[in-house]
Coordinates of C-alpha atoms in Angstrom, one line a residue:
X16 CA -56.8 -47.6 6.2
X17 CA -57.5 -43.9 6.0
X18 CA -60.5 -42.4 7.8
X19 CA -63.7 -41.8 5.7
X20 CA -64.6 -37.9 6.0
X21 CA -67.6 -35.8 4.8
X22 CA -66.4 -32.4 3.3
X23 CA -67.3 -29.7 0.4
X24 CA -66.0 -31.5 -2.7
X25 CA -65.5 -28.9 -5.7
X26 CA -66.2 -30.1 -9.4
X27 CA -65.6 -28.2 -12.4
X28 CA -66.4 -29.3 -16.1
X29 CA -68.1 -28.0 -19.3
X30 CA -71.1 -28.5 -21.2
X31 CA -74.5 -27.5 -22.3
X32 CA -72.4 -24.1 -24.0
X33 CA -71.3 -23.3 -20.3
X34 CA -69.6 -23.6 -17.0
X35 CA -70.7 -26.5 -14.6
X36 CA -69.4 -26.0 -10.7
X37 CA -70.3 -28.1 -8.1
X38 CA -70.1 -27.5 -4.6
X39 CA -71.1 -30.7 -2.6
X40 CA -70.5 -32.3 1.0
X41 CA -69.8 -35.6 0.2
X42 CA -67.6 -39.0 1.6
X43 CA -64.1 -38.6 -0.2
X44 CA -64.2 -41.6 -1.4
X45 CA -67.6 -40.9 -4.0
X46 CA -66.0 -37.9 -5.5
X47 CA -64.7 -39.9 -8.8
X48 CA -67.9 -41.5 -8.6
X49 CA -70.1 -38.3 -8.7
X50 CA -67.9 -36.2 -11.4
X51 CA -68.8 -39.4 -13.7
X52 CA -72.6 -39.4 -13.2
X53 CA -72.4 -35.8 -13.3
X54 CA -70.6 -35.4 -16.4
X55 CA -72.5 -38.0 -18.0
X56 CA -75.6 -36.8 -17.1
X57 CA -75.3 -33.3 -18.1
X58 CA -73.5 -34.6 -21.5
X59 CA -76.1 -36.3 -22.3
X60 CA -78.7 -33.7 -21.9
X61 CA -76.2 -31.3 -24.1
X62 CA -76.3 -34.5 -26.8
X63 CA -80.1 -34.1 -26.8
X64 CA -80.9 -30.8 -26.6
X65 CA -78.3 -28.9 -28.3
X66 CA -79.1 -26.8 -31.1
X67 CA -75.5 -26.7 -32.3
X68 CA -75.4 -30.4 -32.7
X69 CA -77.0 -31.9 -36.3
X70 CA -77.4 -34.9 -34.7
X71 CA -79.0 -34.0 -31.4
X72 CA -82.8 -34.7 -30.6
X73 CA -84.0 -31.6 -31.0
X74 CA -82.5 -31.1 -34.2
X75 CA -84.0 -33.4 -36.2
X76 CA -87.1 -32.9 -34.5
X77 CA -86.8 -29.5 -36.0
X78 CA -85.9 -30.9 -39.2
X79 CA -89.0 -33.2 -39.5
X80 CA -91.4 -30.2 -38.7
X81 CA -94.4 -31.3 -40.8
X82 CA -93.8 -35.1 -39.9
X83 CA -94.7 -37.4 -36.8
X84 CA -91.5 -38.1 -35.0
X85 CA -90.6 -40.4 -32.5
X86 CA -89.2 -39.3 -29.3
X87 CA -87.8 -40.0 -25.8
X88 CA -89.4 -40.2 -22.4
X89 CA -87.3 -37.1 -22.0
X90 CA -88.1 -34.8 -24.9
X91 CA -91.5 -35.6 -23.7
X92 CA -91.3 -34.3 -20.2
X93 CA -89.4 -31.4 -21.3
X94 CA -91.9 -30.2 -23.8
X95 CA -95.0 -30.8 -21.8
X96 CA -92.7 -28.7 -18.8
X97 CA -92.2 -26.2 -21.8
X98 CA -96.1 -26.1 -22.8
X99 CA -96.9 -25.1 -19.2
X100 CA -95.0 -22.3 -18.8
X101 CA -95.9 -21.3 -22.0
X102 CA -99.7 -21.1 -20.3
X103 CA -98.3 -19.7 -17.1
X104 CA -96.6 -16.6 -18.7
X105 CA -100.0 -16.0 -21.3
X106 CA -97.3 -17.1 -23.9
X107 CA -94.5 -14.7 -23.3
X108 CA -92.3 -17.5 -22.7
X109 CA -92.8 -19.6 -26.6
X110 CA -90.6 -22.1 -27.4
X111 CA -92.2 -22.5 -31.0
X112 CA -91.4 -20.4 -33.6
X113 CA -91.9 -19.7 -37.0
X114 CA -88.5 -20.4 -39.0
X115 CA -86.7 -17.2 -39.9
X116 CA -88.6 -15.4 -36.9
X117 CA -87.0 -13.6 -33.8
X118 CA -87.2 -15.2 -30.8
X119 CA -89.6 -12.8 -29.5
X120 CA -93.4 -13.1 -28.6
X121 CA -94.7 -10.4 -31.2
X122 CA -92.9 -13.3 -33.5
X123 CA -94.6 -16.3 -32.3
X124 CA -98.5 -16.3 -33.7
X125 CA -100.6 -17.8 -31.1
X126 CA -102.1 -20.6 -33.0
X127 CA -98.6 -22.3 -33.2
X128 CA -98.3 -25.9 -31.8
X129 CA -97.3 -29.3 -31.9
X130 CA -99.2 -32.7 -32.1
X131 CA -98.9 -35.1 -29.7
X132 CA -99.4 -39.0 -29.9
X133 CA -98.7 -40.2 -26.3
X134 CA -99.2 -43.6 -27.2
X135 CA -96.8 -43.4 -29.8
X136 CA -94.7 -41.0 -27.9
X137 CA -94.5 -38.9 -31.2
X138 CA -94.3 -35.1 -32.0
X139 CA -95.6 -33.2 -35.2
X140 CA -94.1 -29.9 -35.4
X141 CA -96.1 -27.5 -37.9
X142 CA -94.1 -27.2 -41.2
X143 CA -91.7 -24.0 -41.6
X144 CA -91.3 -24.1 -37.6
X145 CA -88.6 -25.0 -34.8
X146 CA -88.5 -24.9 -31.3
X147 CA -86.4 -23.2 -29.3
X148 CA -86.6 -23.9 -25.9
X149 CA -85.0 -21.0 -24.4
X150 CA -82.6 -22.6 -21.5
X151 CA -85.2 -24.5 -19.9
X152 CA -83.7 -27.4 -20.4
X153 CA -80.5 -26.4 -19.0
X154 CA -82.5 -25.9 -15.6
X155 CA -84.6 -28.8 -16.2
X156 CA -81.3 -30.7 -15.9
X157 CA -79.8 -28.8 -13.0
X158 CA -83.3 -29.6 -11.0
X159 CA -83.0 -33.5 -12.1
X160 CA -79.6 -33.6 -11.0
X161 CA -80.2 -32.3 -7.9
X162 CA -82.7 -34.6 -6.8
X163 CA -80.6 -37.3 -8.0
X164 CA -78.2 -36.1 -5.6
X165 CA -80.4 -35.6 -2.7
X166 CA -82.8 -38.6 -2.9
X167 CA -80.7 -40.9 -4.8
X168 CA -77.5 -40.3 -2.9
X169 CA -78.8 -38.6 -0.2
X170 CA -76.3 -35.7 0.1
X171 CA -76.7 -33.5 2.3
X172 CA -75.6 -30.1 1.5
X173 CA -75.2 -29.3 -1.8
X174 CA -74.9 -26.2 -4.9
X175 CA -74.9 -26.3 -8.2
X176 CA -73.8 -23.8 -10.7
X177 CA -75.3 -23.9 -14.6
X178 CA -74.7 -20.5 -16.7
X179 CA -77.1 -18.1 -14.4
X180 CA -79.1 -20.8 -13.3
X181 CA -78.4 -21.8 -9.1
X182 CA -80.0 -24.4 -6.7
X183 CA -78.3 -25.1 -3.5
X184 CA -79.3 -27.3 -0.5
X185 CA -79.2 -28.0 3.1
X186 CA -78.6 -25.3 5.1
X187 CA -81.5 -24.7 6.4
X188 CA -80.8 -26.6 9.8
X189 CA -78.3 -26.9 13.0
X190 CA -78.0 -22.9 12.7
X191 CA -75.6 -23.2 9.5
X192 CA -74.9 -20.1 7.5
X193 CA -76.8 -20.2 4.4
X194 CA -75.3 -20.0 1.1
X195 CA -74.0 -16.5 -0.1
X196 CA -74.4 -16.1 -4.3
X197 CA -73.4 -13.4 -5.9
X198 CA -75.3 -11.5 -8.6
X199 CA -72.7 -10.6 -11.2
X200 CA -72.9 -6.7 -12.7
X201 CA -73.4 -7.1 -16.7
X202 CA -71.3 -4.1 -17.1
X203 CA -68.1 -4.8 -14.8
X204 CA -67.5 -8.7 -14.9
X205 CA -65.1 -8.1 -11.5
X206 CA -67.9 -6.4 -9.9
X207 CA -71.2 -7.6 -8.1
X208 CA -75.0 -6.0 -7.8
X209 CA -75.2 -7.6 -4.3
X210 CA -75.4 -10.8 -3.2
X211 CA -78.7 -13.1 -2.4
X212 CA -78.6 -15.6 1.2
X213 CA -80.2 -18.7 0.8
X214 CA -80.5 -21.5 2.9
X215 CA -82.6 -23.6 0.5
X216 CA -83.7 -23.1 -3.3
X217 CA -83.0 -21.6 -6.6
X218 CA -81.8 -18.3 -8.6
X219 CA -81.8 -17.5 -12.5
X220 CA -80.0 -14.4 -13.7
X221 CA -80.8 -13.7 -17.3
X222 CA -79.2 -10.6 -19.1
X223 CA -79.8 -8.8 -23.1
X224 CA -75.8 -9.0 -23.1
X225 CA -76.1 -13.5 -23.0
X226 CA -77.7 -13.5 -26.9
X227 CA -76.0 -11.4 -29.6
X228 CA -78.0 -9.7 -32.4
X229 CA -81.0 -9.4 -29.8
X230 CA -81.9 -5.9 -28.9
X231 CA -83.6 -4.9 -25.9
X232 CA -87.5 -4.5 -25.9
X233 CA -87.4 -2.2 -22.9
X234 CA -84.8 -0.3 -20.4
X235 CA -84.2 -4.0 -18.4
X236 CA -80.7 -5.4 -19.1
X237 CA -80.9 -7.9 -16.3
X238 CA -83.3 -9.3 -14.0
X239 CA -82.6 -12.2 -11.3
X240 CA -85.4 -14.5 -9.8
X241 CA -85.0 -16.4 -6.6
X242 CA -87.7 -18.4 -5.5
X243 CA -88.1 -22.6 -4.8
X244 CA -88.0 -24.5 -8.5
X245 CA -84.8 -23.5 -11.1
X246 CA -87.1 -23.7 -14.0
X247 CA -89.5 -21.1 -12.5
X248 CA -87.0 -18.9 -11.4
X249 CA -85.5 -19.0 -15.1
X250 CA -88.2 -18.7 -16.9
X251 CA -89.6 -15.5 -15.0
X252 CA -86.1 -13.8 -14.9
X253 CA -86.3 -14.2 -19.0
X254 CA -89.8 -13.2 -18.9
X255 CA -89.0 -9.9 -16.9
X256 CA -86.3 -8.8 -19.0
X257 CA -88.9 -9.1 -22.2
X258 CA -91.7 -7.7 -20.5
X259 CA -89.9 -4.9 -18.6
X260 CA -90.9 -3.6 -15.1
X261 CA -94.6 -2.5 -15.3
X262 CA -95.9 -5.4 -17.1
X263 CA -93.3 -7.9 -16.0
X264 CA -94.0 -7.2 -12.3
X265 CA -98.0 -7.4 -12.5
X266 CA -97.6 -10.7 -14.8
X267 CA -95.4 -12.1 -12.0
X268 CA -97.0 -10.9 -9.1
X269 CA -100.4 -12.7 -10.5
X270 CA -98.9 -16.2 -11.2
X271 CA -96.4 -16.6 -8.4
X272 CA -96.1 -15.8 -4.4
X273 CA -93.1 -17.5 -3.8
X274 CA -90.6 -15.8 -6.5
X275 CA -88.5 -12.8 -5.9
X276 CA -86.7 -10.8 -8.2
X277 CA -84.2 -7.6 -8.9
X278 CA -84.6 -6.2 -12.1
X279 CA -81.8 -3.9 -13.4
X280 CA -82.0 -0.9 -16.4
X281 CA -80.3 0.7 -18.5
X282 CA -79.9 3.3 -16.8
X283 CA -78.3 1.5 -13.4
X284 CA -81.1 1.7 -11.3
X285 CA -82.5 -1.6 -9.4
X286 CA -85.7 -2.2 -9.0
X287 CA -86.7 -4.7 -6.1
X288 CA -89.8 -7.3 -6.0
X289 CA -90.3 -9.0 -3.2
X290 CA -91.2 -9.0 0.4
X291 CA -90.0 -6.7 2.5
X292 CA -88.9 -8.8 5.5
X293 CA -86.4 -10.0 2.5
X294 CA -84.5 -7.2 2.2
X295 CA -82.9 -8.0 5.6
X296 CA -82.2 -11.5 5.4
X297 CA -82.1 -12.7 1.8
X298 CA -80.9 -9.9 -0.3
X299 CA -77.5 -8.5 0.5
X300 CA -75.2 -5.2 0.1
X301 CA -78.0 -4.0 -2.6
X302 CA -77.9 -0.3 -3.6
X303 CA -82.5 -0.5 -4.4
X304 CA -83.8 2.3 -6.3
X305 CA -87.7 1.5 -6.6
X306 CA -89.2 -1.0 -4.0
X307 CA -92.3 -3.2 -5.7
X308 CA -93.0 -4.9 -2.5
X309 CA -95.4 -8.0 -3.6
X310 CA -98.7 -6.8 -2.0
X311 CA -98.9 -3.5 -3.8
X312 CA -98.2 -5.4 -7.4
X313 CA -101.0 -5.6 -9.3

């Protein structure tokens, strides 16, 4: 009988509209196992979520806009995750919008929401609207995942890749090197920004150049957030890039202390937000411009 070793396992597969990679230290022997729950799992979030499929959950919850309708446990969670960040970023981050609008927050008239009958476990969208929930359910997914894979099948070390969205695991102990990510330049896709050390916890890069037809509302191309929870870290790196540097910064600076960020402009210059013990130990090999360190922010 062969010997049972614990090793980084790689898995690669796509869904969700992107790229899935998998780095976890796992028993040989689970690694069919794992790629099965994994690809299931994350199918099944695409199956629900997707925009692009007619017969997802989203979809026709969009196309009964005006109506109650049904929904899962899931689309549940997901939209009440969606209505508090919504609150968090004073409604920069809206994931209803009026049919025919851009997905921006000039676009999005305050007084838009849905119904909910928890008993029921029903939604009523206003008529003429959709929602759009901007990639938070992609990171919603990643997190889930993850603490499948840490509580459930108590893996150790772990990393998960989505799109832009990163959470990695378990090397915060025994003096292991922590996880080195890079932070890809939007301009040169065989080039880097810099890289970001973590032992623990979660990164969202977000660029202008991801969604065609959208143009830039200020000089910020591409801003990455690293902090504790992937959803967080998303939404404040797409909240950044709408909002730009001045505004973005103070917004952030008020509603989180545990987020970092890089923002980059048009013009190539890097703008850091963070502490500034960081700069040694977390962010790596980056050429800074302008230094926001957290406690001047306001």
């Amino acid at each position: 009988m062969e010997p049972i070793t614990s090793s980084l396992q790689t898995f690669h597969f796509n869904t969700m509209g992107s790229d899935i990679e998998m780095l976890l230290r796992c028993e040989n022997q689970d690694t069919s196992l794992i790629e099965k729950i994994a690809f299931d799992w994350f199918h099944n979030v695409e199956k629900r979520f997707s925009h692009l499929l007619a017969d997802s959950e989203i979809s026709l919850l969009n196309t009964l806009a005006g109506e109650h309708c049904m929904v899962s446990n899931t689309m549940l969670e997901v939209l009440f995750l969606a209505e508090t960040y919504q609150a968090v970023t004073d409604g920069i981050y809206t994931p209803l919008l009026q049919n025919g609008m851009s997905s921006t927050p000039e676009s999005a008239p305050s007084s838009l929401e849905w119904q909910v009958d928890p008993l029921m476990k029903s939604i009523k969208l206003p008529t003429h609207t959709s929602i759009h929930l901007k990639g938070i359910e992609n990171s919603w997914s990643v997190k889930k995942f993850a603490d499948y894979l840490r509580k459930t099948m108590e893996l150790k070390q772990g990393l998960i890749l989505a799109g832009g969205d990163i959470t990695v695991w378990g090397r915060g102990y025994d003096k292991l090197d922590p996880w080195i990510i890079g932070i890809q330049n939007p301009w040169n896709h065989n080039a880097k920004l810099g890289a970001v050390a973590m032992p623990e916890g979660s990164l969202s890069t977000y660029s202008h150049f991801e969604e065609k037809g959208l143009s830039p509302t200020n000089d910020v191309v591409q801003s990455t957030v690293a902090g504790i929870d992937i959803v967080e870290c998303q939404v404040w790196a797409r909240v950044l890039c709408t909002l730009g540097v001045e505004q973005g910064l103070a917004l952030l600076a008020k509603r989180t202390s545990v987020c970092e960020a890089i923002m980059l402009s048009s013009k190539h210059e890097l703008h850091y937000f963070g502490r500034e013990a960081s700069l040694s130990r977390r962010w790596l090999d980056l050429h800074i411009d302008h230094y926001h360190f957290q406690d001047k922010v306001s």
